[in-house]
Coordinates of C-alpha atoms in Angstrom, one line a residue:
X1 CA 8.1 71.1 -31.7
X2 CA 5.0 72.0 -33.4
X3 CA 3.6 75.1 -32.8
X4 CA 0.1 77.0 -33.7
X5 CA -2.3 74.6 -32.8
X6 CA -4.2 73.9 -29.5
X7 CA -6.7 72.4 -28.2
X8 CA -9.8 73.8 -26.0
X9 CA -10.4 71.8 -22.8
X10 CA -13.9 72.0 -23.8
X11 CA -13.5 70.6 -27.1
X12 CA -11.5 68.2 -25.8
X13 CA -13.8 67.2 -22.9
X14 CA -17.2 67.1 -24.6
X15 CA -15.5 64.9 -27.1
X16 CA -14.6 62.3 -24.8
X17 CA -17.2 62.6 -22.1
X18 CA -20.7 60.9 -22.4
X19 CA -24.0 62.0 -21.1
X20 CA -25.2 58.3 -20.4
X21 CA -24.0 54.7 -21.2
X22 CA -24.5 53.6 -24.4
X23 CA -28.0 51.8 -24.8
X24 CA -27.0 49.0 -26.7
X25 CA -24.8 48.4 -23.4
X26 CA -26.1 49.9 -20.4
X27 CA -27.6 46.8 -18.5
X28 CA -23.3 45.6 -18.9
X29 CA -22.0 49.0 -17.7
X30 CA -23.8 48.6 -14.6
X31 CA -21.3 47.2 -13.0
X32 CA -18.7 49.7 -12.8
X33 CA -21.7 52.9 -13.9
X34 CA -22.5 52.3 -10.6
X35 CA -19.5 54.8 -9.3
X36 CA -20.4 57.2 -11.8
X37 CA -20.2 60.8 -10.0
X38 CA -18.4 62.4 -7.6
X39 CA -16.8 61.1 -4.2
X40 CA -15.3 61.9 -1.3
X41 CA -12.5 59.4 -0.5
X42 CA -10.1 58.6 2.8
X43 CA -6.7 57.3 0.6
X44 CA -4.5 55.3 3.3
X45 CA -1.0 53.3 1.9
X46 CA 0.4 50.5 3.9
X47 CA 4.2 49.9 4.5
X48 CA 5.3 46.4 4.5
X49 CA 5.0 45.7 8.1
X50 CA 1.4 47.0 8.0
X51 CA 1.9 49.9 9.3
X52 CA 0.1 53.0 8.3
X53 CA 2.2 55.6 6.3
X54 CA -0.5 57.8 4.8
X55 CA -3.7 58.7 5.6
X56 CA -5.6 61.7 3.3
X57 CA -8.7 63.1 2.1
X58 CA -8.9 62.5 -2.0
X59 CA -11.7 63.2 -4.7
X60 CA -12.2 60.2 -7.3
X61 CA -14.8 61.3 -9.9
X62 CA -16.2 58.7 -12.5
X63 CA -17.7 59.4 -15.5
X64 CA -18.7 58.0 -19.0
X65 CA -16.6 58.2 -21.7
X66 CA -16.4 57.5 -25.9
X67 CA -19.3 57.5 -26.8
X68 CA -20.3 55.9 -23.4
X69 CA -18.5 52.2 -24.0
X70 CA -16.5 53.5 -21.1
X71 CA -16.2 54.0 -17.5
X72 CA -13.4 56.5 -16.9
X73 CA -12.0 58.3 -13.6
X74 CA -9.8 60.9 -12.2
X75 CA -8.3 59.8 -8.5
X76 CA -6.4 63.0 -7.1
X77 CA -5.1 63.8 -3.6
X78 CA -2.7 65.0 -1.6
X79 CA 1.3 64.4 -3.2
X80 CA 2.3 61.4 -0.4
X81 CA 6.0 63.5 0.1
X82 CA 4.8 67.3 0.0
X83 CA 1.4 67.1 1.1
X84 CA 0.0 69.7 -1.3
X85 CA -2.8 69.5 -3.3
X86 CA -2.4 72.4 -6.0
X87 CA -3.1 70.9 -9.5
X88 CA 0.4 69.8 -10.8
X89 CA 1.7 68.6 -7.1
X90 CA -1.1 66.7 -6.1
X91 CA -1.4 62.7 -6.7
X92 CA -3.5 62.2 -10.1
X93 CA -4.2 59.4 -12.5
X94 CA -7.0 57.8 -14.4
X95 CA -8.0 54.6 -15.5
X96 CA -10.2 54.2 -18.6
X97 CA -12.8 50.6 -18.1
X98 CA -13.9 49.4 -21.4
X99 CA -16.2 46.6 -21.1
X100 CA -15.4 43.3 -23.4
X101 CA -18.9 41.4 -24.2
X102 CA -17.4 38.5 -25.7
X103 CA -15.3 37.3 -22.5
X104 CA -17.9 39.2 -20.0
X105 CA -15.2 41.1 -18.0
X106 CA -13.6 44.3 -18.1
X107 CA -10.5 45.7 -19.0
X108 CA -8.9 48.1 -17.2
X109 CA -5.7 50.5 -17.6
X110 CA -4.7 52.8 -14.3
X111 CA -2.3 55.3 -15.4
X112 CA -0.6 57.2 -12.3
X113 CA 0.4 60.7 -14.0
X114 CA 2.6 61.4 -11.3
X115 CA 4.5 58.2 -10.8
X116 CA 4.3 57.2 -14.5
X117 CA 3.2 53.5 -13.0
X118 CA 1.0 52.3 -16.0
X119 CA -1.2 49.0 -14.6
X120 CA -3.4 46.9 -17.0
X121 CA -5.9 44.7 -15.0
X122 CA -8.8 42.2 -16.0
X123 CA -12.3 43.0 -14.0
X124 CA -15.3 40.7 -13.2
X125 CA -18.1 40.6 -10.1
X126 CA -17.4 37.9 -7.7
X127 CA -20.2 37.6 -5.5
X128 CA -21.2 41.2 -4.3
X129 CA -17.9 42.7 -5.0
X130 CA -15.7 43.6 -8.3
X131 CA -12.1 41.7 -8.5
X132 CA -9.4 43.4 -10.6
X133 CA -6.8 41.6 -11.5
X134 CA -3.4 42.0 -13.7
X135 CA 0.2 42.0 -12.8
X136 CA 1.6 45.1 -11.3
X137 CA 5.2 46.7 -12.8
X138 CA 6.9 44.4 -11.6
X139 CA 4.9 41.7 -13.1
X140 CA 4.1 40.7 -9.1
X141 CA 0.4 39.9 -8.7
X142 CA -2.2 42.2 -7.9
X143 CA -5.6 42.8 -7.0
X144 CA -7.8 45.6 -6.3
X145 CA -11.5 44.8 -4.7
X146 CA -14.4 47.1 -4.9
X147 CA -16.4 45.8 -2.0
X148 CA -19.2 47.6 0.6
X149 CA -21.0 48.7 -2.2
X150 CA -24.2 50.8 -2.1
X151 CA -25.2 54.1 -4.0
X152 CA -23.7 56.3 -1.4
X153 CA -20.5 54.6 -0.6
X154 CA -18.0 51.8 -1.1
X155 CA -14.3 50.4 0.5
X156 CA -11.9 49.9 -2.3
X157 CA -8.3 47.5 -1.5
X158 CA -5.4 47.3 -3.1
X159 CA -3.0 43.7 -2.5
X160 CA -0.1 42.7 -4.1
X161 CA 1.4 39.3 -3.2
X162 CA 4.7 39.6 -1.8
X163 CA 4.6 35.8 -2.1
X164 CA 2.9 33.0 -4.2
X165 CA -0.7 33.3 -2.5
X166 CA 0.4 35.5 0.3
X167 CA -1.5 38.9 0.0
X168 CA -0.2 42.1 1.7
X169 CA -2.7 45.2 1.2
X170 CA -0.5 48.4 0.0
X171 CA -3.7 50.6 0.1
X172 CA -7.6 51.0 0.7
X173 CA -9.8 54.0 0.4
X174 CA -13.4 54.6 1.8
X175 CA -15.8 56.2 -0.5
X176 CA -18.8 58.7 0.3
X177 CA -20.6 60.1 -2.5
X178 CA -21.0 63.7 -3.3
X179 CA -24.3 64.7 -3.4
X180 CA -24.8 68.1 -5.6
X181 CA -27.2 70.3 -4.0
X182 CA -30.3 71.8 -6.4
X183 CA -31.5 74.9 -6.2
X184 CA -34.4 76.8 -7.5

């Protein structure tokens, strides 16, 4: 184990985060820069039959990130089996969004720190929404669509096909931005 050496979360954070989009890229960032902020968020998961087996307030926060080449966010909410929302019991992951120029999509990684479910997805617009796409751990397909879109909110759906063509949604969340307050 090594020992004597640690890092600040400051240190840490102002090296990764990004004040703005990178300006050789910014007009291709749009697509997901869009989100960047803070949100409220309803989190539902669906059992199999459809039914609902969750239903909780959440906080998804986007930001940019390295050198701002990347969109990257922090999903958290309440833990689906003890309910509680203390740092290190809540549900939390990330995924980092690194846009690709030469294929004009986006590629994606969702890591679910709690779970330890790791997800790599492709990303393009299709019409007015954004279309993730990837296999999830079980190598069954999946999709996530950001659709609803506008600067103060957005529906998000997660499907997985239980069968070739047949999707199921497992989850969706509604989105309402937080606006900060100024004062003077």
């Amino acid at each position: 184990m090594m020992t004597g050496y640690t890092a600040t979360v400051d240190g840490f954070a102002a090296k990764l985060a990004s004040p703005a989009p990178h300006p050789d890229l910014s007009d291709r960032l749009a697509l997901f820069g869009r989100f960047v902020g803070e949100w409220r968020m309803r989190v539902q998961f669906f059992a199999a039959d459809g039914a609902a087996v969750y239903d909780k307030p959440g906080t998804w926060s986007f930001g940019w990130t390295l050198d701002g080449r990347c969109v990257q966010d922090v999903l958290f909410y309440p833990n689906s089996r003890t309910g509680s929302a203390e740092p290190g019991r809540r549900g939390i992951g990330t995924s980092v969004r690194h846009y690709n120029a030469h294929t004009d999509t986006w590629h994606v990684v969702w890591f679910g720190a709690v779970s330890g479910t790791l997800i790599t997805l492709i990303a393009r617009a299709v019409g007015d929404e954004i279309v993730l796409e990837g296999p999830d751990v079980d190598g069954s397909p999946l999709r996530w669509v950001f659709s609803d879109i506008t600067p103060e909110s957005f529906h998000w759906r997660g499907f997985i096909a239980d069968e070739p063509g047949r999707w199921r949604m497992e989850q969706q969340m509604f989105g309402q931005r937080i606006v900060a307050e100024i004062t003077s």
